[in-house]
Coordinates of C-alpha atoms in Angstrom, one line a residue:
Chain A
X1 CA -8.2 -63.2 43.8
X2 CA -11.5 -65.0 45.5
X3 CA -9.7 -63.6 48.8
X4 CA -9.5 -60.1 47.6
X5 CA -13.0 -60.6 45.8
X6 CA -14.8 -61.8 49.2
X7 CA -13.0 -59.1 51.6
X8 CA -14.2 -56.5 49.0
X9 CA -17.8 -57.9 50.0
X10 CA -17.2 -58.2 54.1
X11 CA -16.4 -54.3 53.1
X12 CA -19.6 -53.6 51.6
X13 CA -21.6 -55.6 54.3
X14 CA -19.7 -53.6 57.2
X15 CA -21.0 -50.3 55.5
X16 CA -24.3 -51.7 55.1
X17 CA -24.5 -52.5 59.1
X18 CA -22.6 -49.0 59.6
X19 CA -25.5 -47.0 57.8
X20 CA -28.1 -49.4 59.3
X21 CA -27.2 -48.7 62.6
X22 CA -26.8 -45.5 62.1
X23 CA -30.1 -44.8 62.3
X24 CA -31.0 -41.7 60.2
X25 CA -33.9 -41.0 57.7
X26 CA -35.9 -44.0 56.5
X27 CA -34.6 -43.7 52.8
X28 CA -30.8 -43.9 53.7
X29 CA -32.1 -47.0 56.2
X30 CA -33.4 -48.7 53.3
X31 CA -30.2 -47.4 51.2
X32 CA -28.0 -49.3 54.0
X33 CA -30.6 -52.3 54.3
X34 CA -30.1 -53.0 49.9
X35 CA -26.2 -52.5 50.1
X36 CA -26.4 -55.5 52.8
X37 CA -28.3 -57.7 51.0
X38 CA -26.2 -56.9 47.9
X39 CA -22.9 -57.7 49.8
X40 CA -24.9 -60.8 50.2
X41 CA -25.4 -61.7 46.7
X42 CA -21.7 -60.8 45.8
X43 CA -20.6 -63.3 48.2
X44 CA -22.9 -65.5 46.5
X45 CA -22.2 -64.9 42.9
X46 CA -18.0 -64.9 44.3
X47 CA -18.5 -68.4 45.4
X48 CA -20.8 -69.5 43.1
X49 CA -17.5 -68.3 40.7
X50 CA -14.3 -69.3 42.4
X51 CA -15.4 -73.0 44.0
X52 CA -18.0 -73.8 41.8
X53 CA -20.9 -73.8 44.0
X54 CA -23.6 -73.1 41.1
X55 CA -25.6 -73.9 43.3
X56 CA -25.6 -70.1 44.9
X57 CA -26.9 -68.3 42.0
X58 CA -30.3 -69.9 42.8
X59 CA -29.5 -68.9 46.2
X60 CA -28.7 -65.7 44.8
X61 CA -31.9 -65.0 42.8
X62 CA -33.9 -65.5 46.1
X63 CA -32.2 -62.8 48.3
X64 CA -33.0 -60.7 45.2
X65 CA -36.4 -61.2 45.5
X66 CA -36.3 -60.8 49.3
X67 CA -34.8 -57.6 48.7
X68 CA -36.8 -56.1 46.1
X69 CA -39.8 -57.5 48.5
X70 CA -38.5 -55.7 51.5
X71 CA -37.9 -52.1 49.7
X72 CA -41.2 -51.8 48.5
X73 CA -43.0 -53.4 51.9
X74 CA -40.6 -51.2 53.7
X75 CA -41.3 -47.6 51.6
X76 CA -45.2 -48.9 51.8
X77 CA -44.9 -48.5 55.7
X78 CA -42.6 -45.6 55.5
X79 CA -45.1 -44.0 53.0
X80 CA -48.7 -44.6 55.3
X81 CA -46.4 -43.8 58.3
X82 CA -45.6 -40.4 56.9
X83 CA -49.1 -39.6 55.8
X84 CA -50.4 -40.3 59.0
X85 CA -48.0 -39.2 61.7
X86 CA -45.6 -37.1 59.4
X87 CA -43.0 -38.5 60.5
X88 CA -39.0 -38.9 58.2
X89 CA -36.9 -40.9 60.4
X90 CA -36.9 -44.2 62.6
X91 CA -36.5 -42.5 65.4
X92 CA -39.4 -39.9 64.8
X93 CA -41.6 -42.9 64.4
X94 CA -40.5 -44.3 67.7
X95 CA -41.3 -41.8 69.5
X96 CA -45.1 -41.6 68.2
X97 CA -45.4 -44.7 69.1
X98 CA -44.6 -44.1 72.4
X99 CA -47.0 -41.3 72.6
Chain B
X1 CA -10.4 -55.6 36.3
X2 CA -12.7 -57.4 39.1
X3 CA -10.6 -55.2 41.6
X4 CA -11.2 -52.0 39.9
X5 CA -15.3 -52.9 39.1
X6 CA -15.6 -53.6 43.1
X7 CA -13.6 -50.6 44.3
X8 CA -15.9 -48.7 42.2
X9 CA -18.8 -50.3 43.9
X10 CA -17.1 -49.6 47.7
X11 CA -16.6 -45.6 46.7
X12 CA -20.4 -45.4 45.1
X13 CA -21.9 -47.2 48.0
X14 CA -19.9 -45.0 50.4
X15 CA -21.1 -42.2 48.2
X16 CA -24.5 -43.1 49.1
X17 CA -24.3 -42.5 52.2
X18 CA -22.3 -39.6 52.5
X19 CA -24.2 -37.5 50.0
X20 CA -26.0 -34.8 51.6
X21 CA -28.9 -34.4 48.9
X22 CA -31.2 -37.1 47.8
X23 CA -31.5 -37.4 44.1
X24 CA -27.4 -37.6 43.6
X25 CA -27.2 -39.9 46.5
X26 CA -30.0 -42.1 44.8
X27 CA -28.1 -42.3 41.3
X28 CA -25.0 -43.3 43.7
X29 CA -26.8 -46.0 44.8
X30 CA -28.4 -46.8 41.2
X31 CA -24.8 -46.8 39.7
X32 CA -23.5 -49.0 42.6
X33 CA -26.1 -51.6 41.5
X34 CA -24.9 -51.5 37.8
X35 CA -21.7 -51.7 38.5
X36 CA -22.4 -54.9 40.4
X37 CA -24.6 -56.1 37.9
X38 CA -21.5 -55.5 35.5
X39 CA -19.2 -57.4 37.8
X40 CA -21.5 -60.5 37.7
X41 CA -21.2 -60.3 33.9
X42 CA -17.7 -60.3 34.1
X43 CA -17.6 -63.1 36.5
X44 CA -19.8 -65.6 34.0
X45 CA -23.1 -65.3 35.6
X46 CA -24.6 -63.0 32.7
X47 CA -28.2 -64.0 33.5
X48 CA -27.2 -63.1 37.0
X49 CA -25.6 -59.8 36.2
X50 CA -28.7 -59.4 33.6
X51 CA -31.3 -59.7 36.3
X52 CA -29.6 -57.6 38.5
X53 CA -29.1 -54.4 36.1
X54 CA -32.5 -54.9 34.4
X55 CA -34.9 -56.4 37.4
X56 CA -33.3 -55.8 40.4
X57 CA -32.0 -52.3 39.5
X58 CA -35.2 -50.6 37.8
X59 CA -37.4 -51.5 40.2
X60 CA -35.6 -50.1 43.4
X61 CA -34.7 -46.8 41.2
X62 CA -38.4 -46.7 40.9
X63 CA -38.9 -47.2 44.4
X64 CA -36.3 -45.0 45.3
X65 CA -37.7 -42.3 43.2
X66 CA -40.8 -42.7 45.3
X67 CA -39.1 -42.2 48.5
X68 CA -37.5 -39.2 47.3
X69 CA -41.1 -37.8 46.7
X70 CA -41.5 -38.1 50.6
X71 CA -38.5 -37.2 51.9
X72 CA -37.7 -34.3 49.8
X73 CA -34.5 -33.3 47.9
X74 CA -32.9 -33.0 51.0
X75 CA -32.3 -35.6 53.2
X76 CA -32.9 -34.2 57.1
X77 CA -29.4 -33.0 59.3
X78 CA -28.1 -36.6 61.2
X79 CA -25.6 -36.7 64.0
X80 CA -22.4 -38.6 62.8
X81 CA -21.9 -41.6 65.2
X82 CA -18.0 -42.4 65.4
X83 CA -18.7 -45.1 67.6
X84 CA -21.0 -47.2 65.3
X85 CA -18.5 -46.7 62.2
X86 CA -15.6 -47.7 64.9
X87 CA -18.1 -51.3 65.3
X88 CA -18.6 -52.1 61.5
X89 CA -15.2 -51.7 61.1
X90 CA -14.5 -54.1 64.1
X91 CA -16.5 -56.4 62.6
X92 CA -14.8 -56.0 59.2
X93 CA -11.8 -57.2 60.9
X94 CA -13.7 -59.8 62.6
X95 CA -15.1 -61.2 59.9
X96 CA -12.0 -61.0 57.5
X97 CA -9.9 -62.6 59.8
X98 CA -12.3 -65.6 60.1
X99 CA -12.3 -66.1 56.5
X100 CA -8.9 -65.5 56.1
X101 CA -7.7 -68.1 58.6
X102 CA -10.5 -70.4 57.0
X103 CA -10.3 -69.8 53.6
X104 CA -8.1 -73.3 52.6
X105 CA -10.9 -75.3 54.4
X106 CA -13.7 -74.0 52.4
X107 CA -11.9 -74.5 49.3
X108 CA -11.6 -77.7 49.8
X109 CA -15.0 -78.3 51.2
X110 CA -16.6 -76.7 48.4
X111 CA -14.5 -78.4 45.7
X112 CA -14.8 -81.8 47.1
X113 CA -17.2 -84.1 45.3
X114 CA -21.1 -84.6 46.7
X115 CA -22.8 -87.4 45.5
X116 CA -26.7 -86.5 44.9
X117 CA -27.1 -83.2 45.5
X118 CA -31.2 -82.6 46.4
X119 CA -31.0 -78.7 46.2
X120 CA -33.7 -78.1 48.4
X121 CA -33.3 -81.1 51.7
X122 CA -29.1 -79.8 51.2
X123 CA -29.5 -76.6 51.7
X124 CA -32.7 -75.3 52.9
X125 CA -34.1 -77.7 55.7
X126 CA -31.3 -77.4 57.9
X127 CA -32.3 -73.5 58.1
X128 CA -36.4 -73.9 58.1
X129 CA -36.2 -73.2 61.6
X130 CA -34.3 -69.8 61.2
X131 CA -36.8 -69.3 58.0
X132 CA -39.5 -69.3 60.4
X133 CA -38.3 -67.3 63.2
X134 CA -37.5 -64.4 60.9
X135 CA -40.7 -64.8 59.3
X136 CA -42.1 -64.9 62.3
X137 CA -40.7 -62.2 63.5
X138 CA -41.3 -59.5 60.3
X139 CA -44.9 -60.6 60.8
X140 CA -44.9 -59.6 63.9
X141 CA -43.3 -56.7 63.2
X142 CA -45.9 -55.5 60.5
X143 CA -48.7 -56.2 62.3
X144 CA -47.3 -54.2 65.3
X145 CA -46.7 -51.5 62.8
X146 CA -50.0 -50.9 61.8
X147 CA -51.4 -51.4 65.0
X148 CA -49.7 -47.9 66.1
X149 CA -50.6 -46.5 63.1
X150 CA -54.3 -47.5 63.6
X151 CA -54.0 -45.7 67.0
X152 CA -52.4 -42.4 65.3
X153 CA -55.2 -42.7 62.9
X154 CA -58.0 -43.0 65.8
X155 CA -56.5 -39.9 67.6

């Protein structure tokens, strides 16, 4: 069961890089960049579970609040980078910058 | 039951990415969260599964929402890229096969007794440095960021 459980999250982190590397519009990015971090915190919470490490759920919590952090930070930036340059995906902004 | 919850999960996550406009694509993603949050609760970490439904999920919907206001209800047309799908799934196996070879040890690591536990020296001061360097490194980031959008601003 903590086998299946676990390769169940490497799935959801491998989709997460997938749509991360991917590279399209900056609200699938940040789509790809939360179901990373919440791979993360199911390994956590499995462990924390199965071998009794409670000691992850604190760990847990934390990459939570990093992630909840880096979507609004990241949709700040996305939002003054698309009033200013008009610009929708990572590679759009790239380019500006290299203007 | 923890297999079906977590299949769910993989099929709205994959949804998420798939979908082609952006307000189903965002309740994919919403219900993949509460789903998860619902799979904590059934593993015994209700506060856990609570935080994540309540907290965690609201406030990306919300977020989300706001993203959508930019975007559109369409997201824009993207190239499919067989060769980074054919990575992640290399690294699937990768990391799979790791664990799977491992997974005895860890069990036995993890279940084995440790006297005087100091939660913070055990586990976080052996990874201040790597703390640092990505801190250092989404600072850097940020303030490289505004700079070009300083310079946009100025033209």
């Amino acid at each position: 069961m903590f086998e299946t459980e676990m390769l169940f999250a490497f799935g959801l982190f491998s989709l997460g890089l997938y749509g991360v590397s991917s590279k399209r519009d900056f609200l699938r990015l940040f789509f790809s960049l939360e179901i990373l971090l919440n791979a993360v915190i199911l390994m956590l919470g499995i462990t924390a579970h199965y071998l009794g490490m409670t000691q992850n759920i604190v760990l847990a919590y934390m990459v939570m609040i990093l992630a909840t952090l880096e979507a609004a930070l990241g949709l700040l930036i996305f939002a003054a980078a698309n009033k200013i340059a008009k610009v929708v995906t990572p590679d759009e902004l790239q380019g500006e910058a290299h203007e | 039951m923890n297999i079906a919850l977590l299949s769910i999960v993989i099929m709205l996550a994959i949804g998420s990415l798939m979908i082609k406009k952006s307000v189903p694509a965002i309740i994919s993603f919403i219900l993949m969260m509460f789903v998860l949050g619902l799979f904590y609760i059934h593993l015994d970490a209700k506060m856990l599964g609570l935080f994540q439904i309540f907290i965690y999920t609201g406030g990306i919907m919300v977020l989300m929402l706001f993203g959508v206001t930019i975007v559109g209800l369409e997201f824009p047309k993207f190239k499919t890229k067989p060769l980074n799908a054919l990575g992640s799934l290399l690294f699937f196996v990768l990391i799979s096969t790791l664990f799977l070879r491992s997974a005895d040890t860890l069990q036995k690591v993890a279940t084995s007794k440790v006297e005087d536990i100091n939660l913070f020296s055990a586990f976080y001061s052996d990874y201040l440095l790597i703390f640092a360097l990505i801190a250092s490194s989404l600072l850097y980031a940020t303030v490289k960021m505004s700079s070009v959008l300083k310079q946009k601003r100025s033209k």
